[in-house]
Coordinates of C-alpha atoms and ligand atoms in Angstrom, one line a residue:
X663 CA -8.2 -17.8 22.5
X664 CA -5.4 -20.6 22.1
X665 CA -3.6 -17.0 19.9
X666 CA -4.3 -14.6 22.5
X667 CA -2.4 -17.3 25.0
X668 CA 0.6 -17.1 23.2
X669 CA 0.8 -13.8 22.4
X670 CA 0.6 -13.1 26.1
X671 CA 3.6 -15.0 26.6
X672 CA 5.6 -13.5 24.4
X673 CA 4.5 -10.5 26.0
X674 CA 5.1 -10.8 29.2
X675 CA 7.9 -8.5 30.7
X676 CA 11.2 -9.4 31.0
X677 CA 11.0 -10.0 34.9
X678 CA 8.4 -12.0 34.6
X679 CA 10.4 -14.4 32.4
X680 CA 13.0 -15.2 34.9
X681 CA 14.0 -18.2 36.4
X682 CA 15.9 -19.1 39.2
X683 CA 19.6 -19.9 37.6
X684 CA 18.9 -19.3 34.6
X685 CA 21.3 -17.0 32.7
X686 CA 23.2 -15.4 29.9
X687 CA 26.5 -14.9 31.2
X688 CA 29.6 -17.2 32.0
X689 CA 31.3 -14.8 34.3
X690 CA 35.2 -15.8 35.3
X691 CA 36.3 -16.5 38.5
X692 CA 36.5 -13.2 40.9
X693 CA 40.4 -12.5 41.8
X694 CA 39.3 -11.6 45.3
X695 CA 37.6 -13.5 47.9
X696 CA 34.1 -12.5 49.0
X697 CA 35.4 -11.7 52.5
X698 CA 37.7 -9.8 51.5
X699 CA 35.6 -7.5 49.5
X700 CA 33.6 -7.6 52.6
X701 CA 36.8 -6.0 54.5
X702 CA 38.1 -3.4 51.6
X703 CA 34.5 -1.9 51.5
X704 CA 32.9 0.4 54.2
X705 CA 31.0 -2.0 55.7
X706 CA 27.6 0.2 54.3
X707 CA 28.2 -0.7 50.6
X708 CA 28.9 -4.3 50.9
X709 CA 25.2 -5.6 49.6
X710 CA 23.5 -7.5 52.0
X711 CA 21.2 -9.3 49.4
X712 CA 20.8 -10.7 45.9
X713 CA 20.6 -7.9 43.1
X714 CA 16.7 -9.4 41.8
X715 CA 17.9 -8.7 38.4
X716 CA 15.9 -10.9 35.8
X717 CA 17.6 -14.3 35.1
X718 CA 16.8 -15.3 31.8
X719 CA 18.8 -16.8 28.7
X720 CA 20.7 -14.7 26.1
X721 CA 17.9 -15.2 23.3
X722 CA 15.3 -14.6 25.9
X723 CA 16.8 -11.1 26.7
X724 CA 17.8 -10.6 22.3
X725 CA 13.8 -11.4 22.0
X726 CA 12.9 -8.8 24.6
X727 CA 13.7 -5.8 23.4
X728 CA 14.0 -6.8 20.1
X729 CA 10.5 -7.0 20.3
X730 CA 10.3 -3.9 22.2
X731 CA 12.2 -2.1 19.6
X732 CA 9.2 -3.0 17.2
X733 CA 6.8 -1.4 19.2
X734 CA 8.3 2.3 18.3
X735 CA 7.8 4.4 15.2
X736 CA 11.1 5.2 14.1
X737 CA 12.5 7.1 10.8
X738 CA 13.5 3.1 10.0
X739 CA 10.6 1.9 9.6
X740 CA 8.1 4.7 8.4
X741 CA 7.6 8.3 7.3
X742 CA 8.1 10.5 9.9
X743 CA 6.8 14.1 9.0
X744 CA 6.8 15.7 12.9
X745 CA 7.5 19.5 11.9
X746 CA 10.2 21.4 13.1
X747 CA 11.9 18.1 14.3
X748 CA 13.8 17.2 10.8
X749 CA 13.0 13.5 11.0
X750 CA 15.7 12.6 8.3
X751 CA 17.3 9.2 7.7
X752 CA 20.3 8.7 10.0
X753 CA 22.8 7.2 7.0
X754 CA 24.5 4.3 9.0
X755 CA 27.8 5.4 7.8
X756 CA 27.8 7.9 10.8
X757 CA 27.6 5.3 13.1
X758 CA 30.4 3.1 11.2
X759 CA 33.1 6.2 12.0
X760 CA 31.5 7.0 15.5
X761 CA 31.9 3.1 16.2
X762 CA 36.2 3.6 14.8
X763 CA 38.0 2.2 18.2
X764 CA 40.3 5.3 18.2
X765 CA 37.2 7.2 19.0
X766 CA 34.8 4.6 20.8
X767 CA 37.5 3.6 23.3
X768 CA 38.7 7.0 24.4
X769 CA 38.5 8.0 27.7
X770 CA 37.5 12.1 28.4
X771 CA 40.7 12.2 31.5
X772 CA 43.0 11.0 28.1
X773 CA 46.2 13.7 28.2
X774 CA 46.0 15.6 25.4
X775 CA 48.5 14.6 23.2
X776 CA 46.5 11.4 23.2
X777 CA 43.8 12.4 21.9
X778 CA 45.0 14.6 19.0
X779 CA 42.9 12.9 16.3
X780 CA 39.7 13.8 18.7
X781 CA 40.7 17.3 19.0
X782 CA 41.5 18.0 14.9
X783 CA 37.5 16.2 14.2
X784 CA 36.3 18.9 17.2
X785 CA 38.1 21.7 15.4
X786 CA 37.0 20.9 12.0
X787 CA 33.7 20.6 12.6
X788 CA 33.7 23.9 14.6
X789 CA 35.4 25.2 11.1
X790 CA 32.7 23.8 9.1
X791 CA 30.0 25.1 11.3
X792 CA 31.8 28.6 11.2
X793 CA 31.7 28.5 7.0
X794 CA 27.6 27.1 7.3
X795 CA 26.4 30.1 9.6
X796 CA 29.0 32.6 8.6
X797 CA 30.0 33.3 12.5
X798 CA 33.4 32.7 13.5
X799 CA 33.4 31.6 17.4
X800 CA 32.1 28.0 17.6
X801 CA 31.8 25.8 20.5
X802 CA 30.3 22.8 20.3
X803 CA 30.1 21.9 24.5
X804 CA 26.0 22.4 24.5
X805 CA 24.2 18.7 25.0
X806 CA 21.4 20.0 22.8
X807 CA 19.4 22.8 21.5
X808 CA 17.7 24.3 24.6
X809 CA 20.7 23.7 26.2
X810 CA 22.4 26.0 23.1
X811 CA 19.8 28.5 23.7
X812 CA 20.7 28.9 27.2
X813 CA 24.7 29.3 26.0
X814 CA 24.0 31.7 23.9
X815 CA 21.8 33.9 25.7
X816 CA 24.2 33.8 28.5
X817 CA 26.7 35.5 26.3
X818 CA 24.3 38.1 25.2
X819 CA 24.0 38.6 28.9
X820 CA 27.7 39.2 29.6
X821 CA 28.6 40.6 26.6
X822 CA 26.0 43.7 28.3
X823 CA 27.1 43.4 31.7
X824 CA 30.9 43.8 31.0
X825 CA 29.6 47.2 28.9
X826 CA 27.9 48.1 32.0
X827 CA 24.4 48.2 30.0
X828 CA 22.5 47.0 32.8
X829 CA 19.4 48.1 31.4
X830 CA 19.1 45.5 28.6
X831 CA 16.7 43.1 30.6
X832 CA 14.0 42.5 27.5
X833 CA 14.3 39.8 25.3
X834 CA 11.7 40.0 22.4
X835 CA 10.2 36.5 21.4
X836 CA 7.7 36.4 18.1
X837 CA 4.3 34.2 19.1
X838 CA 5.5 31.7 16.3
X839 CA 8.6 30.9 18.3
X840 CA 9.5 26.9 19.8
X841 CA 8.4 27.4 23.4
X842 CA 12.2 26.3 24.0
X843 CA 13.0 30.5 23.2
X844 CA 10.6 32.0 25.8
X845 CA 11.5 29.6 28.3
X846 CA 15.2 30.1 27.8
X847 CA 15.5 33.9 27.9
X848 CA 13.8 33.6 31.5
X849 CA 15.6 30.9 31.9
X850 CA 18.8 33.4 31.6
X851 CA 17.2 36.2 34.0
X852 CA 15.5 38.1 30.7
X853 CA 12.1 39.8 30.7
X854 CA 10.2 38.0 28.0
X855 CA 8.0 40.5 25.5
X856 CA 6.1 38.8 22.9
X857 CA 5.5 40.4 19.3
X858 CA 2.4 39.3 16.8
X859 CA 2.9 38.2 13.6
X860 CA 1.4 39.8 10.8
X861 CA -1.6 38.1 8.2
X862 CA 1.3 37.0 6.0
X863 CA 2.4 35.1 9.0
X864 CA 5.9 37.4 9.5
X865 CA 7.4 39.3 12.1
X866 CA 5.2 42.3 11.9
X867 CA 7.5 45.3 12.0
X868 CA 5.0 47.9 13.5
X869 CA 5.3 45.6 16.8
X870 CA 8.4 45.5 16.5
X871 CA 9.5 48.9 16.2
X872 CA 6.9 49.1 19.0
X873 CA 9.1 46.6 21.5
X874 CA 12.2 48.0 20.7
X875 CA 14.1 50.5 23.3
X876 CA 17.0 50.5 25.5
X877 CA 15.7 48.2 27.6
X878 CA 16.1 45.4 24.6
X879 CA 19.6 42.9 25.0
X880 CA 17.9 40.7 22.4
X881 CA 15.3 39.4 19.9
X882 CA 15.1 35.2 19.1
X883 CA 14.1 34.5 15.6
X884 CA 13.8 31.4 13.4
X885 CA 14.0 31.7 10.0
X886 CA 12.8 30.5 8.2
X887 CA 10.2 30.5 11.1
X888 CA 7.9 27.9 12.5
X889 CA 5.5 28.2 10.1
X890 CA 8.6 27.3 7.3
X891 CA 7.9 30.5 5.7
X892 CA 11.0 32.8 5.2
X893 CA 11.4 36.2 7.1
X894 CA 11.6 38.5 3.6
X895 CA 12.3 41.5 6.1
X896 CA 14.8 40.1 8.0
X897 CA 17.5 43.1 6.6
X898 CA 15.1 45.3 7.9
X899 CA 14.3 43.7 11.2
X900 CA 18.2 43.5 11.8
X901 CA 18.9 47.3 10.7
X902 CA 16.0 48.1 13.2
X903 CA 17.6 45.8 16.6
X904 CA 20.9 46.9 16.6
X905 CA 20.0 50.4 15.6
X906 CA 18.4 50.1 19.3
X907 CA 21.2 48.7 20.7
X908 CA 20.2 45.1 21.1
X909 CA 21.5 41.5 19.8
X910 CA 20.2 39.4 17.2
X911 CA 20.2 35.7 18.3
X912 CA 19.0 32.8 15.5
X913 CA 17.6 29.5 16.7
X914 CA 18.4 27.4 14.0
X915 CA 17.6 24.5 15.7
X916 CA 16.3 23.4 12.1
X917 CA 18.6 24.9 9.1
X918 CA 17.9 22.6 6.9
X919 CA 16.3 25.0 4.4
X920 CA 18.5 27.4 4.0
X921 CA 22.2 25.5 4.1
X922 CA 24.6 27.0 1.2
X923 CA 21.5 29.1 0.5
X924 CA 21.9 31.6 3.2
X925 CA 23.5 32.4 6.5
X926 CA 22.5 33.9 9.7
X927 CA 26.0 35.8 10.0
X928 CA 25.0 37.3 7.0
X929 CA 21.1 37.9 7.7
X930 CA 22.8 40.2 10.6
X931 CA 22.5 37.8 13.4
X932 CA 24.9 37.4 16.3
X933 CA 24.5 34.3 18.0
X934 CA 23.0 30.7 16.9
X935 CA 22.9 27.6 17.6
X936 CA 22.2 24.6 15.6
X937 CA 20.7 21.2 16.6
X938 CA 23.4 18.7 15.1
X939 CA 20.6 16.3 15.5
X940 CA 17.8 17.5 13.0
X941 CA 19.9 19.1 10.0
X942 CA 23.4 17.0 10.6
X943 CA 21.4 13.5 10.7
X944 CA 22.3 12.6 13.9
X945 CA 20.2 10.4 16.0
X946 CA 16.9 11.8 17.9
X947 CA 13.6 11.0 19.7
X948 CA 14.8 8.4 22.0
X949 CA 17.7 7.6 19.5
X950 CA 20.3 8.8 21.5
X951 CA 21.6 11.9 23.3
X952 CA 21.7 15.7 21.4
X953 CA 24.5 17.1 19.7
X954 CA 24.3 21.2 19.3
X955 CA 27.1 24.0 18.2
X956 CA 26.8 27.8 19.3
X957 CA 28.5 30.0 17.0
X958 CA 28.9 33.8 17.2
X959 CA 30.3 37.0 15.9
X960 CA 33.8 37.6 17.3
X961 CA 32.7 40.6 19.8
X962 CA 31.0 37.4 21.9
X963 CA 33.5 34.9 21.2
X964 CA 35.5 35.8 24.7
X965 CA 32.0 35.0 26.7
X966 CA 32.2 31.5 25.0
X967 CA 32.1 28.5 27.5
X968 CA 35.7 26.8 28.7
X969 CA 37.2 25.0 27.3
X970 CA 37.7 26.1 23.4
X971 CA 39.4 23.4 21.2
X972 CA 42.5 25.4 19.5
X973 CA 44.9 25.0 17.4
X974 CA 48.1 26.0 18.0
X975 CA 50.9 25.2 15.3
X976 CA 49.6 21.9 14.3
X977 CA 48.6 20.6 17.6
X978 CA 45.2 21.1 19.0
X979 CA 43.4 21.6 22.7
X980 CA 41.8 23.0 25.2
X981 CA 41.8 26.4 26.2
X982 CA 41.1 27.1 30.0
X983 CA 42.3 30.5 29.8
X984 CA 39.2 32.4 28.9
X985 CA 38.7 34.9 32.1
X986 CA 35.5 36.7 31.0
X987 CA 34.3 33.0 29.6
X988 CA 30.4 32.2 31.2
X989 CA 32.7 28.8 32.4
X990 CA 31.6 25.3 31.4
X991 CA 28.4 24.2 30.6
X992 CA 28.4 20.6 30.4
X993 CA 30.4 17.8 32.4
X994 CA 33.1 16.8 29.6
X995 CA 32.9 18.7 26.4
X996 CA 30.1 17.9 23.9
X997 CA 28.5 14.5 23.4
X998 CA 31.4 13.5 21.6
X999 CA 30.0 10.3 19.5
X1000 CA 27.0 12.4 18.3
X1001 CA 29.8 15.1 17.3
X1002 CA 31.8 12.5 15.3
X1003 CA 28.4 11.1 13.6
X1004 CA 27.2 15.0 12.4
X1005 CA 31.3 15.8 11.2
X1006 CA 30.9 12.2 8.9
X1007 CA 27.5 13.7 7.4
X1008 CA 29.3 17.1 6.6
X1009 CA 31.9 15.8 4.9
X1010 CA 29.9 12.9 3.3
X1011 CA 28.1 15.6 1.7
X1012 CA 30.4 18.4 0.9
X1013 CA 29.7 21.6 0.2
X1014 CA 27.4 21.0 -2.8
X1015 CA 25.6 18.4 -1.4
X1016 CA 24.7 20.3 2.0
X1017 CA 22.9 22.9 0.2
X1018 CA 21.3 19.8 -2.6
X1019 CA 19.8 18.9 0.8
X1020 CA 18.3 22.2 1.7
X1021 CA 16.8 22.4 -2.0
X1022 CA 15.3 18.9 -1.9
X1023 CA 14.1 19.3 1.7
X1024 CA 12.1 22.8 0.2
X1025 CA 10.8 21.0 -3.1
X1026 CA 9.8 18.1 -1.2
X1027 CA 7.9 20.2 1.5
X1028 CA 5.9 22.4 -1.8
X1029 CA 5.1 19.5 -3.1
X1030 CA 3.1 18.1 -0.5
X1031 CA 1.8 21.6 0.7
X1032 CA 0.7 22.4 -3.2
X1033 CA -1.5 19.1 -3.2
X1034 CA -2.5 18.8 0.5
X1035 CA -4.4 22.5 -0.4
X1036 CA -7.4 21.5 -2.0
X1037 CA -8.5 19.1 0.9
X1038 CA -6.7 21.0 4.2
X1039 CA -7.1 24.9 5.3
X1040 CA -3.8 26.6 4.2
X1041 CA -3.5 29.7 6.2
X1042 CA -0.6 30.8 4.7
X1043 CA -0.6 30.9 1.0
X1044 CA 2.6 32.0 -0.1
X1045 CA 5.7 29.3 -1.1
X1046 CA 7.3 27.0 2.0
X1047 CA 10.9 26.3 2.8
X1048 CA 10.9 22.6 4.5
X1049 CA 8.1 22.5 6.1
X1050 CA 4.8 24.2 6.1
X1051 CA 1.3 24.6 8.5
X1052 CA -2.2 23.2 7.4
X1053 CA -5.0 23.5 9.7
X1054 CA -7.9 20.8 10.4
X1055 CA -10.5 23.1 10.7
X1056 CA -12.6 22.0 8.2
X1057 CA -12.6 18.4 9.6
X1058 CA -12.8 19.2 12.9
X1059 CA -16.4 21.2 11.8
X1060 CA -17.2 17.6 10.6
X1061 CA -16.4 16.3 14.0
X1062 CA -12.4 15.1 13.4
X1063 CA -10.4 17.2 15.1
X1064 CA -6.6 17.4 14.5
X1065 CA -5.8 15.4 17.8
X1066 CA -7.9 12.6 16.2
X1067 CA -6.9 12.3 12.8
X1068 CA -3.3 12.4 13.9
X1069 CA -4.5 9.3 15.8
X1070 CA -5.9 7.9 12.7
X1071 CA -2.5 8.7 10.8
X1072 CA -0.9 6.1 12.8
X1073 CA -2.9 3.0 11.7
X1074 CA -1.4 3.9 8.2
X1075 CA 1.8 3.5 9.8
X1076 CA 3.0 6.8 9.6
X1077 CA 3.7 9.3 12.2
X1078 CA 2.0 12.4 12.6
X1079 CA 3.2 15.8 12.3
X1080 CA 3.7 18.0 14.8
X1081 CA 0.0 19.3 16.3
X1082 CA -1.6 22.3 17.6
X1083 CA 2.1 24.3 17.0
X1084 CA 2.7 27.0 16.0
X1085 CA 0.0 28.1 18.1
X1086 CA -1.3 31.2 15.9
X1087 CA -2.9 28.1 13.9
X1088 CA -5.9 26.6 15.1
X1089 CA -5.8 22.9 14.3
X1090 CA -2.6 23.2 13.8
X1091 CA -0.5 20.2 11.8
X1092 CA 3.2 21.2 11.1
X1093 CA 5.0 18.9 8.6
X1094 CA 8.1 18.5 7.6
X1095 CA 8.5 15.5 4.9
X1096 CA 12.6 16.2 5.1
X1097 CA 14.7 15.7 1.6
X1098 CA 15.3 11.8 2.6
X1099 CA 11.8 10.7 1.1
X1100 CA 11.2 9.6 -2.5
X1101 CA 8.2 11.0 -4.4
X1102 CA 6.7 7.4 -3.9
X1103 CA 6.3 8.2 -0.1
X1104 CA 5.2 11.4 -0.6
X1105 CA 2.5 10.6 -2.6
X1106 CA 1.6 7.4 -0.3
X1107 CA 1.3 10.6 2.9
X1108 CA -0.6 12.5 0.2
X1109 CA -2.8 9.6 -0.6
X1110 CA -3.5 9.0 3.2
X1111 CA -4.4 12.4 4.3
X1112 CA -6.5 12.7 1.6
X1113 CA -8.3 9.1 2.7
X1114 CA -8.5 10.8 6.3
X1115 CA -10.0 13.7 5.0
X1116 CA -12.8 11.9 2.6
X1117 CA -13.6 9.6 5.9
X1118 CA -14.4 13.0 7.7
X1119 CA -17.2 13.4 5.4
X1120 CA -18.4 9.9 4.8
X1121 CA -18.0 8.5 8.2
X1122 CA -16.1 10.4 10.8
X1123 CA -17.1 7.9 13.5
X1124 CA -13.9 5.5 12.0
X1125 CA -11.4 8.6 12.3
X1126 CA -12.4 9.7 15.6
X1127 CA -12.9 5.9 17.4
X1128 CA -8.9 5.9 15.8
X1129 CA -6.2 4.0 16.4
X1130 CA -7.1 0.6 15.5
X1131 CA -3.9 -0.7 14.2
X1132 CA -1.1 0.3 17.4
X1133 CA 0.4 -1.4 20.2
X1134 CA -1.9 0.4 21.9
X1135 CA -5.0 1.7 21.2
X1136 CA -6.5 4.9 23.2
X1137 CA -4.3 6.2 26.0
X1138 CA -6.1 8.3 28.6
X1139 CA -3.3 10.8 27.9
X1140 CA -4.6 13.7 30.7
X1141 CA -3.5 10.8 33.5
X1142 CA -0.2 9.5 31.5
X1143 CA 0.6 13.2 32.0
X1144 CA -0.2 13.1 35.8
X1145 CA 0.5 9.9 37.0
X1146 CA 3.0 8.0 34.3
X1147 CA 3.7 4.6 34.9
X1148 CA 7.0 4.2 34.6
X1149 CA 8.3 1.4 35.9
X1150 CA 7.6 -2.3 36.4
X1151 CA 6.8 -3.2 39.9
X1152 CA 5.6 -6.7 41.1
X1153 CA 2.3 -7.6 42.1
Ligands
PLP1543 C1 13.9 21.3 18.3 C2 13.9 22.8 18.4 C3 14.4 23.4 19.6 C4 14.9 22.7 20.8 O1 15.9 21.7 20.6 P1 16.2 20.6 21.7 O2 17.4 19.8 21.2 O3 14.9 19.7 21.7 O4 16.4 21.2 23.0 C5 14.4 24.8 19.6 N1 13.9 25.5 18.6 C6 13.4 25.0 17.5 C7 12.9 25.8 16.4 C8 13.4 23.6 17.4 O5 12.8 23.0 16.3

């Protein structure tokens, strides 16, 4: 009782902790008199009351949300195996050279030749995004992969209209896709068709021969897909598209199986983007804002949003003069901190080490797959890039579905993977262990599913009455969909 007292305290929201005069902050003396704010300002926007901010001291507010902060599940403090998300370590050198003052202090009005040293990382990284995905036209202005999607089916769209091929209005979508690419090519005013796979869990190219026509601008592949196995056809598939006429765009949201391994310029594609935060380490999942490049064969690069960063001599900037460019996508150009963070993992990698991580994220996901067989459905039984599909059927026969053992995943403190996607699994449960893990972790996820599994025979009541060990036990999550609670209000 006395415990629960206290921990109540400690808990209690930060607005509940205030106290009148109580603060944080020694704040100097305003230059200007009250008043005469009163008479600079439209009389509207002077405030006409106190702020009700909390007032509490400096350690109060460091205890808040330090606390807060330990309420999450972050890659910092456990595994983190959420498929098609890359949860990989975000090394901290990133942050040391986003956090260099020449880049944290810059201001996005700077003139240009101020900002040369901002420019030159822009341009590299567009150059070492060009040599990854073997397209030449990068821009890097997208906020995040959607958000690249949308870019890069815009170009596909103009690159039609200015050929006067107003017929291409299809955009062909395989059932494994992210929902981001069905919702992006109607997003960009495109008919969306979508194609089976086939029992090996590939594009099946019967369908797809069946799709194809002149009234196709595009089809939106991942590969390797969603269910980390590896298109073997994709020559074929790409032979077969622009035989028709249409475009060949790539989400590679996710290339970290295939970096230094393979490229989408030269698996035929046209358009990609890439989300800088899954491969390129940079921070995700409440971490921070998205970081995503667009890159393209040069036929689309004059469709590509304004303002390019150029080089011209040895200076570098912005190019406005794009006429048949789809305009600007995105206030100022890129997130630039994330940009800077993603550039530092290139190079802190290299060449060699990009496509070490690529091999390591594919023998790290096998591994786990190989062993996680003999317990879990596998319904796809041929070798995994970095991630791979199992399906709970079998447990959810003995009453633990895959929505409850994900719960029961947590009290090991581990997050779980990705559920019920791709959604030509039933039960679905995408992981992704991601190169950064030692064998020591793997085997401790290994160990644990394998626990959850033997409880679904022995005594499914503990995994299905799961979590016991969270912040927060059983959320009602139907009504934290329909009415969230968002915000603190007073009583
Ligand atoms: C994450 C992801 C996306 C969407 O990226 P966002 O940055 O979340 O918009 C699209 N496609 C695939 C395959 C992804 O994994």
């Amino acid at each position: 009782m006395h415990n629960e007292r206290h921990k109540q305290a400690a808990e209690k929201l930060i607005f509940e902790k205030s106290v009148p005069g109580r603060t944080s902050q020694v704040l100097p003396k305003a230059g200007v008199a009250a008043k005469a704010i009163d008479k600079l300002l439209p009389s509207k926007m002077v405030r006409k009351s106190g702020t009700h901010l909390p007032e509490v001291s400096e350690l109060e507010v460091v205890r808040h949300f330090v606390r807060l902060s330990h309420l999450n599940h972050a890659i910092d403090t456990g595994f983190y195996p959420l498929g098609s998300c890359t949860m990989k370590y975000n090394p901290k050198i990133n942050d040391a050279m986003a956090m260099l003052d020449g880049f944290k202090f810059l201001h996005p009005h700077q003139p240009q030749d101020q900002v040369q040293g901002a420019l030159e990382l822009l341009w590299n990284l567009q150059e070492s995004i060009a040599n990854i995905v073997g397209l030449p036209s990068v821009t890097l202005q997208p906020a995040a992969g959607a958000h690249g999607e949308l870019t890069g089916l815009l170009l596909i769209r103009s690159y039609f209209e200015e050929k006067g091929d107003t017929k291409r209005i299809k955009v062909i979508v395989p059932d494994t896709a992210h929902g981001t690419n069905p919702a992006t090519a109607a997003m960009a005013g495109f008919e969306v068709v979508e194609i089976k796979s086939n029992d090996r869990g590939l594009v099946d190219i019967d369908a797809l021969k069946a799709a194809l026509g002149p009234d196709v601008a595009a089809i939106m592949l991942t590969n390797p897909n969603t269910l980390g196995l590896f298109e073997e056809e994709i020559m074929t598939v790409q032979k077969l598209v622009h035989q028709a006429g249409g475009l060949l765009y790539y989400d590679g949201a996710n290339l970290n199986a295939v970096m230094g391994l393979v490229r989408p310029g030269d698996m035929g594609f046209d358009v990609c983007h890439l989300n800088l935060h899954k491969t390129f380490s940079t921070p995700h999942g409440g971490g921070g804002p998205g970081g995503c490049a667009v890159a393209a064969r040069k036929e689309l690069d004059p469709y590509m949003p304004k303002p390019m960063v150029v080089k011209k001599g040895d200076k570098f900037e912005f190019d406005w003069n794009r006429p048949k460019s789809i305009g600007k996508i995105k206030g100022f150009y890129g997130n630039f901190g994330i940009l800077v963070r993603a550039y530092a993992y290139i190079l802190a990698n290299g060449k060699e080490g990009l496509c070490q991580v690529s091999q390591d994220a594919i023998l790290n996901a096998n591994y786990v797959r190989h062993i996680l067989a003999k317990q879990f459905t596998l319904p796809y039984t041929q070798p995994c890039m970095h991630e791979f599909v199992l399906s709970g059927n079998l447990q959810k026969q003995r009453g633990c579905s895959t929505a409850v053992m994900a719960k029961r995943l947590l009290d090991f403190g581990v997050h779980a993977p990705t559920v019920y996607f791709p959604l030509v699994v039933p039960e679905a449960m995408m992981i992704e262990p991601t190169e950064t893990e030692t064998k020591e972790t793997l085997d401790q996820f290994i160990e644990i599913m394998q626990t959850i599994d033997k409880e679904s025979i022995e005594s499914p009541d503990i995994v299905k009455n799961a979590p016991y060990n969270t912040p927060v036990l059983k959320l009602d999550e139907a009504q934290a969909a329909r009415k969230p609670n968002l915000r603190w209000q007073p009583n």
